[in-house]
Amino acid sequence: MQQRLVTTPRLVEAADLARLELTVESVAGRAVPRSAYAEGGVFRIGAHCTNDLVIDDPEVAQFHCKLRDVNGMWRLEDMPSTSGTYLDGIRVRDADLPAQPCRLQIGGSTLLLRTLRDKEDAGDTAGTVSFGALRGRSHVMRRLCALLEQIAPTDATVLIEGESGTGKEVIANELVRRGPRKDGPLVIVDGGAITPSLVESELFGHVRGAFTGADQDRVGAFEAANGGTLFLDEIGELPLEIQPKLLRALESREIRRVGDTQPRKIDVRVIAATNRSLEAEVNQRRFREDLYFRLSVVSVAVPPLRARLDDIPDLVAAFVQASCDPNAQKMFSPEVLEELATHSWPGNVRELRNYVERATVLKTTARPKSAMQKAVTEPAAPVVDLDVPFRDAKEAAIEAFDQAYLTALNAWSGGNVSQAARRAGMDRIHLHRLLQRYGIRGATLRRVPKAQAA
């Protein structure tokens, strides 16, 4: 079988920092000696022809795994795949590559991975780069800002991927502000906050009498954004049955209101964002493959804060400056900044901003610690009552842990059950039932902007 190497239509920066050599030793059990190079950013491996490295192996998933450059160190991530991803014979979901050469096994194929020396002097990376409110000095942020500078003046469809709190909406707003449609409308639709039965009406609008409660015509988000930009936040939450209609709108550039037979032409730039891995969603058949490729004309991966700890001093300085307190900067000494770099920051830049604001108000730089960490890593010592039977005591302890964990999880997600379920690695319906059982009420989701009735 012949192994093919395909370059995806993504923009890349010319001066990448980390370089990885991938030598294909065998494909589906047959020797196919060939080398490829990953040169910074994200490098995807799988059977689909749009991967950066295409492996023609029936046991390899469409999007099997990816390699991500994190501050000069390569990280291997399974997406996930059915047959698994193995590093030197050990199955992994997420692992940093060792400094020495190692072997990657996917399906019936084997690759030898070897990290090469950086191409750029460290002295060239000393300065801080920025893209609007986005800033940093790390290798990954320098590449990201260079990529965004290339994207901004174009009209390309953009898919922004990253964890919650990394600044996806900040990037979308800045792309609009610097783009050719900056004077046009910007309409934001949050896919995670719309009732599934109303998604189609929210996107495409409806006519009077289309369904119960439709007492007048209503303009959808696509029409409201005509001549401007439509930002589809949390696109990974979009119901599967609506995805073909969204794909049709993106392909034909026309929509049809619910209950109407008249198509309407639209001129809209689409920017989408998600905190999910859409490649993994495609593998699990929860997201349409054709829609994924239509949205990811240009794909932007926003790194979590733990992958760019070198940026913390710049971010803290920016947040302190925004606080308008001239004395606040003195609180964040080099020792404090060094301590902040040891924190995992599960809430990413949003958590750091909240910490700085809290420290500025309370005049203390106590070590930040998220509610999730307190609940999981520092459980209170249990009180043992030997007069209570073991089974009853165990059940009470489990219930107390469940309630503490779920309370912290709900606080972290802001009441977003879907987001909380993904963080906890559990089924959404099961989590919803547990929240009801313990009487934990989710916070109100932020309101989705609605277009005015026609």
Short mmCIF file of C-alpha atoms in Angstrom, two decimals:
data_model
loop_
_atom_site.label_atom_id
_atom_site.label_comp_id
_atom_site.label_asym_id
_atom_site.label_seq_id
_atom_site.Cartn_x
_atom_site.Cartn_y
_atom_site.Cartn_z
CA MET A 1 0.00 0.00 0.00
CA GLN A 2 1.25 3.45 -0.85
CA GLN A 3 1.49 6.06 1.86
CA ARG A 4 0.63 9.59 0.78
CA LEU A 5 1.67 12.90 2.23
CA VAL A 6 -0.85 15.71 1.89
CA THR A 7 -0.60 19.34 3.01
CA THR A 8 -3.83 20.70 4.45
CA PRO A 9 -5.10 24.16 3.45
CA ARG A 10 -4.05 25.80 6.70
CA LEU A 11 -1.93 28.92 7.01
CA VAL A 12 1.45 28.39 8.67
CA GLU A 13 4.18 30.74 9.83
CA ALA A 14 7.42 30.61 7.90
CA ALA A 15 9.68 30.70 10.94
CA ASP A 16 8.52 27.71 12.99
CA LEU A 17 10.51 26.77 16.06
CA ALA A 18 10.29 23.06 16.78
CA ARG A 19 10.81 20.37 14.15
CA LEU A 20 9.94 16.69 14.29
CA GLU A 21 11.05 14.01 11.85
CA LEU A 22 8.54 11.20 11.22
CA THR A 23 9.95 8.15 9.46
CA VAL A 24 7.21 5.80 8.25
CA GLU A 25 8.61 2.31 8.81
CA SER A 26 5.51 0.30 7.87
CA VAL A 27 1.92 0.87 6.75
CA ALA A 28 -0.62 -1.89 7.43
CA GLY A 29 2.25 -4.29 8.11
CA ARG A 30 4.12 -3.54 4.88
CA ALA A 31 7.45 -1.75 4.72
CA VAL A 32 6.95 1.74 3.27
CA PRO A 33 10.11 3.72 4.11
CA ARG A 34 9.45 7.43 3.83
CA SER A 35 10.03 10.54 5.94
CA ALA A 36 7.93 13.58 6.70
CA TYR A 37 8.51 16.61 8.90
CA ALA A 38 6.28 18.41 11.39
CA GLU A 39 7.46 21.99 11.75
CA GLY A 40 5.55 23.59 14.59
CA GLY A 41 1.88 24.07 15.37
CA VAL A 42 -0.40 21.06 15.03
CA PHE A 43 0.38 18.03 12.85
CA ARG A 44 -2.49 15.59 12.22
CA ILE A 45 -2.15 11.90 11.35
CA GLY A 46 -4.93 9.65 10.05
CA ALA A 47 -6.51 7.86 7.10
CA HIS A 48 -8.42 10.86 5.71
CA CYS A 49 -6.78 12.64 2.80
CA THR A 50 -6.81 16.04 4.56
CA ASN A 51 -4.47 15.00 7.38
CA ASP A 52 -0.94 16.34 7.36
CA LEU A 53 0.28 12.75 7.21
CA VAL A 54 -2.06 10.29 5.51
CA ILE A 55 -1.75 6.61 6.50
CA ASP A 56 -3.54 4.23 4.14
CA ASP A 57 -4.33 1.61 6.77
CA PRO A 58 -7.84 0.18 7.39
CA GLU A 59 -7.12 0.04 11.14
CA VAL A 60 -6.25 3.75 11.29
CA ALA A 61 -9.10 6.15 12.08
CA GLN A 62 -10.03 9.03 9.78
CA PHE A 63 -8.44 11.41 12.29
CA HIS A 64 -6.33 9.15 14.46
CA CYS A 65 -3.96 11.34 16.47
CA LYS A 66 -2.17 14.66 16.38
CA LEU A 67 1.16 16.10 17.42
CA ARG A 68 1.17 19.54 19.00
CA ASP A 69 4.19 21.78 19.54
CA VAL A 70 3.98 23.17 23.08
CA ASN A 71 6.80 25.63 23.73
CA GLY A 72 9.33 23.57 21.78
CA MET A 73 8.16 20.22 23.17
CA TRP A 74 6.01 17.85 21.11
CA ARG A 75 2.87 16.39 22.65
CA LEU A 76 1.03 13.37 21.24
CA GLU A 77 -2.77 13.29 21.55
CA ASP A 78 -5.16 10.48 20.60
CA MET A 79 -8.38 11.93 19.11
CA PRO A 80 -9.67 9.32 20.25
CA SER A 81 -9.35 6.31 17.97
CA THR A 82 -10.91 2.86 18.19
CA SER A 83 -7.67 0.91 17.77
CA GLY A 84 -5.69 3.25 20.02
CA THR A 85 -2.40 5.13 19.84
CA TYR A 86 0.74 3.49 21.23
CA LEU A 87 4.03 5.15 22.12
CA ASP A 88 6.87 2.63 22.49
CA GLY A 89 4.28 -0.08 23.09
CA ILE A 90 2.28 1.83 25.72
CA ARG A 91 -1.23 3.02 24.89
CA VAL A 92 -1.55 6.75 25.48
CA ARG A 93 -4.26 9.39 25.27
CA ASP A 94 -1.99 12.39 25.87
CA ALA A 95 1.79 12.21 26.30
CA ASP A 96 4.89 14.37 25.85
CA LEU A 97 7.39 12.88 23.43
CA PRO A 98 10.72 11.93 25.01
CA ALA A 99 13.93 13.63 23.89
CA GLN A 100 15.26 10.42 22.40
CA PRO A 101 13.74 8.77 19.28
CA CYS A 102 10.55 6.78 19.94
CA ARG A 103 8.11 4.65 17.97
CA LEU A 104 4.48 5.46 17.32
CA GLN A 105 2.12 2.57 16.55
CA ILE A 106 -1.33 3.27 15.10
CA GLY A 107 -3.41 0.43 13.69
CA GLY A 108 -1.01 -1.86 11.83
CA SER A 109 1.45 0.94 11.05
CA THR A 110 4.66 2.09 12.75
CA LEU A 111 6.46 5.44 12.67
CA LEU A 112 9.78 6.48 14.16
CA LEU A 113 9.63 9.95 15.75
CA ARG A 114 12.74 12.06 16.30
CA THR A 115 12.83 15.63 17.58
CA LEU A 116 15.25 17.90 15.73
CA ARG A 117 17.03 21.00 16.98
CA ASP A 118 15.07 24.27 16.85
CA LYS A 119 15.60 26.34 13.72
CA GLU A 120 15.37 29.74 15.40
CA ASP A 121 17.70 31.31 17.95
CA ALA A 122 16.23 31.75 21.40
CA GLY A 123 17.26 35.39 21.32
CA ASP A 124 14.76 36.06 18.54
CA THR A 125 11.87 35.07 20.80
CA ALA A 126 12.61 37.46 23.68
CA GLY A 127 10.04 40.08 22.69
CA THR A 128 6.36 40.08 23.52
CA VAL A 129 3.88 39.78 20.66
CA SER A 130 0.22 40.73 20.72
CA PHE A 131 -2.96 40.49 18.71
CA GLY A 132 -5.43 42.81 20.33
CA ALA A 133 -5.94 41.62 23.91
CA LEU A 134 -4.07 38.40 23.08
CA ARG A 135 -0.42 38.62 24.10
CA GLY A 136 2.62 36.59 25.10
CA ARG A 137 6.26 35.81 24.47
CA SER A 138 6.15 32.00 24.23
CA HIS A 139 6.93 30.17 21.00
CA VAL A 140 3.37 29.00 20.62
CA MET A 141 1.94 32.50 21.03
CA ARG A 142 4.40 33.97 18.55
CA ARG A 143 3.20 31.46 15.97
CA LEU A 144 -0.45 32.00 16.85
CA CYS A 145 -0.24 35.79 16.55
CA ALA A 146 1.59 35.50 13.22
CA LEU A 147 -1.13 33.18 11.94
CA LEU A 148 -3.90 35.54 13.09
CA GLU A 149 -2.20 38.49 11.40
CA GLN A 150 -2.37 36.50 8.14
CA ILE A 151 -6.02 35.57 8.62
CA ALA A 152 -7.37 38.95 9.76
CA PRO A 153 -7.45 40.85 6.43
CA THR A 154 -9.09 37.95 4.57
CA ASP A 155 -12.70 36.82 4.27
CA ALA A 156 -11.92 33.14 5.00
CA THR A 157 -14.09 30.92 7.17
CA VAL A 158 -12.25 30.26 10.45
CA LEU A 159 -12.59 27.50 13.04
CA ILE A 160 -11.14 28.40 16.47
CA GLU A 161 -10.50 25.43 18.77
CA GLY A 162 -9.44 25.62 22.39
CA GLU A 163 -10.46 25.01 26.00
CA SER A 164 -12.86 27.29 27.82
CA GLY A 165 -11.22 30.49 29.00
CA THR A 166 -8.40 30.53 26.43
CA GLY A 167 -9.73 33.58 24.58
CA LYS A 168 -11.58 32.19 21.55
CA GLU A 169 -14.19 34.95 21.59
CA VAL A 170 -11.45 37.58 22.01
CA ILE A 171 -9.78 36.23 18.86
CA ALA A 172 -13.07 36.23 16.93
CA ASN A 173 -13.81 39.84 17.87
CA GLU A 174 -10.31 40.93 16.91
CA LEU A 175 -10.52 39.14 13.54
CA VAL A 176 -13.74 41.04 12.86
CA ARG A 177 -12.26 44.37 13.97
CA ARG A 178 -9.28 43.97 11.63
CA GLY A 179 -11.17 42.34 8.78
CA PRO A 180 -12.83 43.62 5.61
CA ARG A 181 -16.28 43.41 7.26
CA LYS A 182 -15.48 45.52 10.32
CA ASP A 183 -18.24 48.00 9.45
CA GLY A 184 -20.85 45.26 9.01
CA PRO A 185 -22.96 43.61 11.72
CA LEU A 186 -21.56 40.99 14.08
CA VAL A 187 -24.10 38.40 15.26
CA ILE A 188 -23.16 35.86 17.94
CA VAL A 189 -24.97 32.55 18.36
CA ASP A 190 -24.06 30.29 21.31
CA GLY A 191 -24.79 26.71 20.26
CA GLY A 192 -24.60 25.50 23.85
CA ALA A 193 -27.35 27.83 25.08
CA ILE A 194 -30.08 27.26 22.50
CA THR A 195 -32.95 24.83 23.01
CA PRO A 196 -32.41 22.09 20.36
CA SER A 197 -35.93 22.54 18.96
CA LEU A 198 -35.27 26.24 18.31
CA VAL A 199 -31.81 26.00 16.73
CA GLU A 200 -33.12 26.06 13.15
CA SER A 201 -35.28 29.11 13.83
CA GLU A 202 -32.40 30.85 15.61
CA LEU A 203 -30.08 30.34 12.64
CA PHE A 204 -32.42 30.71 9.68
CA GLY A 205 -35.51 32.49 11.05
CA HIS A 206 -39.15 31.50 10.59
CA VAL A 207 -42.39 32.74 9.08
CA ARG A 208 -45.65 33.34 10.89
CA GLY A 209 -47.47 30.10 11.65
CA ALA A 210 -44.43 27.86 11.03
CA PHE A 211 -44.92 26.25 14.44
CA THR A 212 -46.80 26.78 17.67
CA GLY A 213 -45.92 30.18 19.10
CA ALA A 214 -44.64 31.62 15.80
CA ASP A 215 -47.06 34.56 15.77
CA GLN A 216 -44.93 36.73 13.47
CA ASP A 217 -42.09 36.51 10.96
CA ARG A 218 -38.62 36.45 12.49
CA VAL A 219 -35.20 37.10 11.00
CA GLY A 220 -32.56 34.46 11.77
CA ALA A 221 -28.90 34.97 12.62
CA PHE A 222 -27.71 34.46 9.04
CA GLU A 223 -29.98 37.19 7.69
CA ALA A 224 -29.20 39.52 10.59
CA ALA A 225 -25.46 39.13 9.85
CA ASN A 226 -25.86 39.77 6.11
CA GLY A 227 -22.92 41.87 4.92
CA GLY A 228 -21.05 41.19 8.16
CA THR A 229 -19.89 38.29 10.32
CA LEU A 230 -21.69 35.41 12.01
CA PHE A 231 -19.85 34.01 15.05
CA LEU A 232 -21.02 30.47 15.85
CA ASP A 233 -19.77 29.85 19.39
CA GLU A 234 -19.72 26.27 20.75
CA ILE A 235 -20.37 24.85 17.28
CA GLY A 236 -19.66 21.36 18.66
CA GLU A 237 -22.97 21.51 20.57
CA LEU A 238 -25.00 21.83 17.36
CA PRO A 239 -27.55 18.97 17.05
CA LEU A 240 -26.65 16.43 14.38
CA GLU A 241 -29.98 16.85 12.57
CA ILE A 242 -29.34 20.58 12.01
CA GLN A 243 -25.83 20.15 10.64
CA PRO A 244 -26.85 19.30 7.02
CA LYS A 245 -28.91 22.51 6.85
CA LEU A 246 -25.98 24.56 8.13
CA LEU A 247 -23.69 22.90 5.59
CA ARG A 248 -26.15 23.73 2.80
CA ALA A 249 -26.26 27.36 3.89
CA LEU A 250 -22.47 27.60 3.93
CA GLU A 251 -22.11 25.92 0.53
CA SER A 252 -24.90 27.68 -1.38
CA ARG A 253 -24.81 30.99 0.54
CA GLU A 254 -28.57 30.99 0.80
CA ILE A 255 -31.01 30.10 3.56
CA ARG A 256 -34.69 29.35 3.88
CA ARG A 257 -36.75 30.37 6.89
CA VAL A 258 -38.62 27.66 8.77
CA GLY A 259 -42.02 27.25 7.12
CA ASP A 260 -41.01 29.23 4.02
CA THR A 261 -40.39 28.01 0.48
CA GLN A 262 -38.54 31.10 -0.72
CA PRO A 263 -34.71 30.90 -0.54
CA ARG A 264 -32.86 34.05 0.48
CA LYS A 265 -29.32 34.93 -0.60
CA ILE A 266 -26.84 35.82 2.14
CA ASP A 267 -23.38 37.36 2.19
CA VAL A 268 -21.83 36.37 5.50
CA ARG A 269 -18.38 35.54 6.83
CA VAL A 270 -18.54 32.68 9.32
CA ILE A 271 -16.23 32.29 12.32
CA ALA A 272 -16.87 29.22 14.48
CA ALA A 273 -15.43 28.25 17.86
CA THR A 274 -15.53 25.12 19.99
CA ASN A 275 -13.95 23.72 23.14
CA ARG A 276 -14.31 20.20 21.75
CA SER A 277 -11.98 18.30 19.43
CA LEU A 278 -14.12 18.19 16.30
CA GLU A 279 -11.84 15.56 14.75
CA ALA A 280 -12.70 13.28 17.67
CA GLU A 281 -16.39 14.15 17.24
CA VAL A 282 -16.13 13.16 13.56
CA ASN A 283 -14.51 9.85 14.55
CA GLN A 284 -17.40 9.20 16.94
CA ARG A 285 -19.95 10.23 14.26
CA ARG A 286 -21.28 13.04 16.42
CA PHE A 287 -20.25 15.73 13.96
CA ARG A 288 -20.52 15.65 10.17
CA GLU A 289 -17.21 15.26 8.39
CA ASP A 290 -18.23 17.48 5.46
CA LEU A 291 -19.37 20.27 7.79
CA TYR A 292 -16.11 20.07 9.71
CA PHE A 293 -14.08 20.62 6.55
CA ARG A 294 -16.35 23.44 5.41
CA LEU A 295 -15.84 25.24 8.72
CA SER A 296 -12.08 24.60 9.02
CA VAL A 297 -10.97 26.39 5.88
CA VAL A 298 -8.50 27.97 8.29
CA SER A 299 -8.08 26.21 11.62
CA VAL A 300 -6.74 28.04 14.70
CA ALA A 301 -5.72 26.04 17.78
CA VAL A 302 -5.59 28.22 20.91
CA PRO A 303 -3.25 26.71 23.53
CA PRO A 304 -4.28 26.38 27.18
CA LEU A 305 -2.46 28.59 29.67
CA ARG A 306 -0.59 25.61 31.16
CA ALA A 307 1.07 25.18 27.74
CA ARG A 308 2.40 28.77 27.72
CA LEU A 309 3.36 29.58 31.29
CA ASP A 310 6.07 31.94 29.98
CA ASP A 311 3.25 34.35 29.08
CA ILE A 312 2.01 34.79 32.66
CA PRO A 313 4.12 37.93 33.43
CA ASP A 314 2.82 39.68 30.29
CA LEU A 315 -0.78 38.70 31.02
CA VAL A 316 -0.55 39.79 34.65
CA ALA A 317 0.92 43.15 33.60
CA ALA A 318 -1.93 43.67 31.13
CA PHE A 319 -4.60 42.80 33.71
CA VAL A 320 -2.99 45.05 36.33
CA GLN A 321 -2.89 47.92 33.83
CA ALA A 322 -6.59 47.41 33.12
CA SER A 323 -7.33 47.65 36.85
CA CYS A 324 -6.17 51.30 36.86
CA ASP A 325 -4.40 50.75 40.20
CA PRO A 326 -0.84 52.13 39.86
CA ASN A 327 0.32 50.33 43.02
CA ALA A 328 -1.01 46.90 42.08
CA GLN A 329 2.03 45.96 39.97
CA LYS A 330 4.23 46.00 43.09
CA MET A 331 2.21 43.09 44.50
CA PHE A 332 3.32 40.78 41.69
CA SER A 333 7.00 40.36 42.44
CA PRO A 334 9.21 37.88 40.53
CA GLU A 335 8.69 35.40 43.37
CA VAL A 336 4.89 35.70 43.04
CA LEU A 337 5.05 35.30 39.26
CA GLU A 338 7.26 32.24 39.66
CA GLU A 339 4.73 30.79 42.07
CA LEU A 340 1.90 31.44 39.59
CA ALA A 341 3.77 29.42 36.97
CA THR A 342 3.40 26.31 39.16
CA HIS A 343 -0.40 26.47 39.05
CA SER A 344 -2.25 24.32 36.48
CA TRP A 345 -4.84 27.03 35.63
CA PRO A 346 -7.76 24.80 34.62
CA GLY A 347 -9.78 27.96 33.89
CA ASN A 348 -6.98 29.24 31.64
CA VAL A 349 -6.57 32.98 30.99
CA ARG A 350 -10.04 33.74 32.38
CA GLU A 351 -9.02 32.21 35.72
CA LEU A 352 -5.76 34.20 35.76
CA ARG A 353 -7.63 37.43 35.02
CA ASN A 354 -10.09 36.75 37.84
CA TYR A 355 -7.19 36.00 40.19
CA VAL A 356 -5.44 39.27 39.36
CA GLU A 357 -8.65 41.26 39.81
CA ARG A 358 -9.33 39.55 43.14
CA ALA A 359 -5.75 40.10 44.32
CA THR A 360 -5.95 43.78 43.35
CA VAL A 361 -9.17 44.28 45.31
CA LEU A 362 -8.18 42.25 48.41
CA LYS A 363 -4.52 43.36 48.36
CA THR A 364 -3.25 39.80 48.68
CA THR A 365 -1.46 37.47 46.29
CA ALA A 366 -2.32 34.21 48.02
CA ARG A 367 -1.69 31.17 45.81
CA PRO A 368 -4.71 30.61 43.50
CA LYS A 369 -6.50 27.33 43.79
CA SER A 370 -9.57 26.37 41.81
CA ALA A 371 -12.69 24.93 43.39
CA MET A 372 -12.10 21.70 41.48
CA GLN A 373 -8.62 21.34 42.95
CA LYS A 374 -9.86 22.01 46.48
CA ALA A 375 -12.62 19.46 46.11
CA VAL A 376 -10.48 16.72 44.57
CA THR A 377 -6.92 17.17 45.81
CA GLU A 378 -7.64 18.38 49.35
CA PRO A 379 -10.56 16.36 50.72
CA ALA A 380 -11.40 16.87 54.36
CA ALA A 381 -10.42 14.07 56.71
CA PRO A 382 -13.50 11.87 57.20
CA VAL A 383 -15.10 11.63 60.64
CA VAL A 384 -15.33 7.97 61.64
CA ASP A 385 -18.19 6.84 63.89
CA LEU A 386 -17.72 3.19 64.80
CA ASP A 387 -21.32 3.02 66.04
CA VAL A 388 -22.47 3.36 62.41
CA PRO A 389 -22.35 0.16 60.30
CA PHE A 390 -19.60 0.14 57.67
CA ARG A 391 -21.99 0.05 54.72
CA ASP A 392 -24.03 3.03 56.00
CA ALA A 393 -20.89 5.03 56.76
CA LYS A 394 -19.46 4.29 53.33
CA GLU A 395 -22.66 5.38 51.56
CA ALA A 396 -22.75 8.62 53.57
CA ALA A 397 -19.12 9.36 52.69
CA ILE A 398 -19.76 8.70 48.99
CA GLU A 399 -22.79 10.99 49.01
CA ALA A 400 -20.79 13.74 50.73
CA PHE A 401 -18.04 13.43 48.11
CA ASP A 402 -20.58 13.40 45.26
CA GLN A 403 -22.21 16.57 46.53
CA ALA A 404 -18.88 18.38 47.05
CA TYR A 405 -17.54 17.31 43.64
CA LEU A 406 -20.73 18.19 41.79
CA THR A 407 -20.97 21.57 43.52
CA ALA A 408 -17.40 22.43 42.51
CA LEU A 409 -17.96 21.10 38.99
CA ASN A 410 -21.13 23.16 38.58
CA ALA A 411 -19.36 26.29 39.84
CA TRP A 412 -16.46 25.73 37.43
CA SER A 413 -18.74 25.33 34.39
CA GLY A 414 -21.01 28.22 35.33
CA GLY A 415 -24.02 25.89 35.18
CA ASN A 416 -23.25 24.57 31.67
CA VAL A 417 -24.12 20.87 32.05
CA SER A 418 -22.61 19.85 28.69
CA GLN A 419 -19.30 21.49 29.52
CA ALA A 420 -19.30 20.04 33.04
CA ALA A 421 -20.02 16.53 31.72
CA ARG A 422 -17.04 16.71 29.36
CA ARG A 423 -14.76 17.93 32.16
CA ALA A 424 -15.89 15.12 34.48
CA GLY A 425 -15.80 12.47 31.73
CA MET A 426 -19.38 11.36 32.31
CA ASP A 427 -22.64 11.16 30.40
CA ARG A 428 -24.56 14.46 30.25
CA ILE A 429 -27.93 12.91 31.17
CA HIS A 430 -26.38 11.04 34.12
CA LEU A 431 -24.78 14.26 35.37
CA HIS A 432 -28.07 16.13 34.99
CA ARG A 433 -29.84 13.49 37.12
CA LEU A 434 -27.14 13.69 39.80
CA LEU A 435 -27.47 17.47 39.93
CA GLN A 436 -31.23 17.11 40.36
CA ARG A 437 -30.77 14.43 43.01
CA TYR A 438 -28.59 16.67 45.17
CA GLY A 439 -30.58 19.83 44.42
CA ILE A 440 -27.70 21.61 42.70
CA ARG A 441 -29.08 24.24 40.35
CA GLY A 442 -27.08 25.34 37.30
CA ALA A 443 -26.40 28.99 36.72
CA THR A 444 -28.37 30.82 34.02
CA LEU A 445 -26.63 30.56 30.65
CA ARG A 446 -25.69 33.75 28.90
CA ARG A 447 -28.40 35.00 26.59
CA VAL A 448 -28.08 34.38 22.87
CA PRO A 449 -28.35 37.54 20.80
CA LYS A 450 -31.60 37.52 18.79
CA ALA A 451 -32.34 39.34 15.59
CA GLN A 452 -35.37 41.57 15.56
CA ALA A 453 -38.53 40.44 13.85
CA ALA A 454 -38.85 41.34 10.18
#
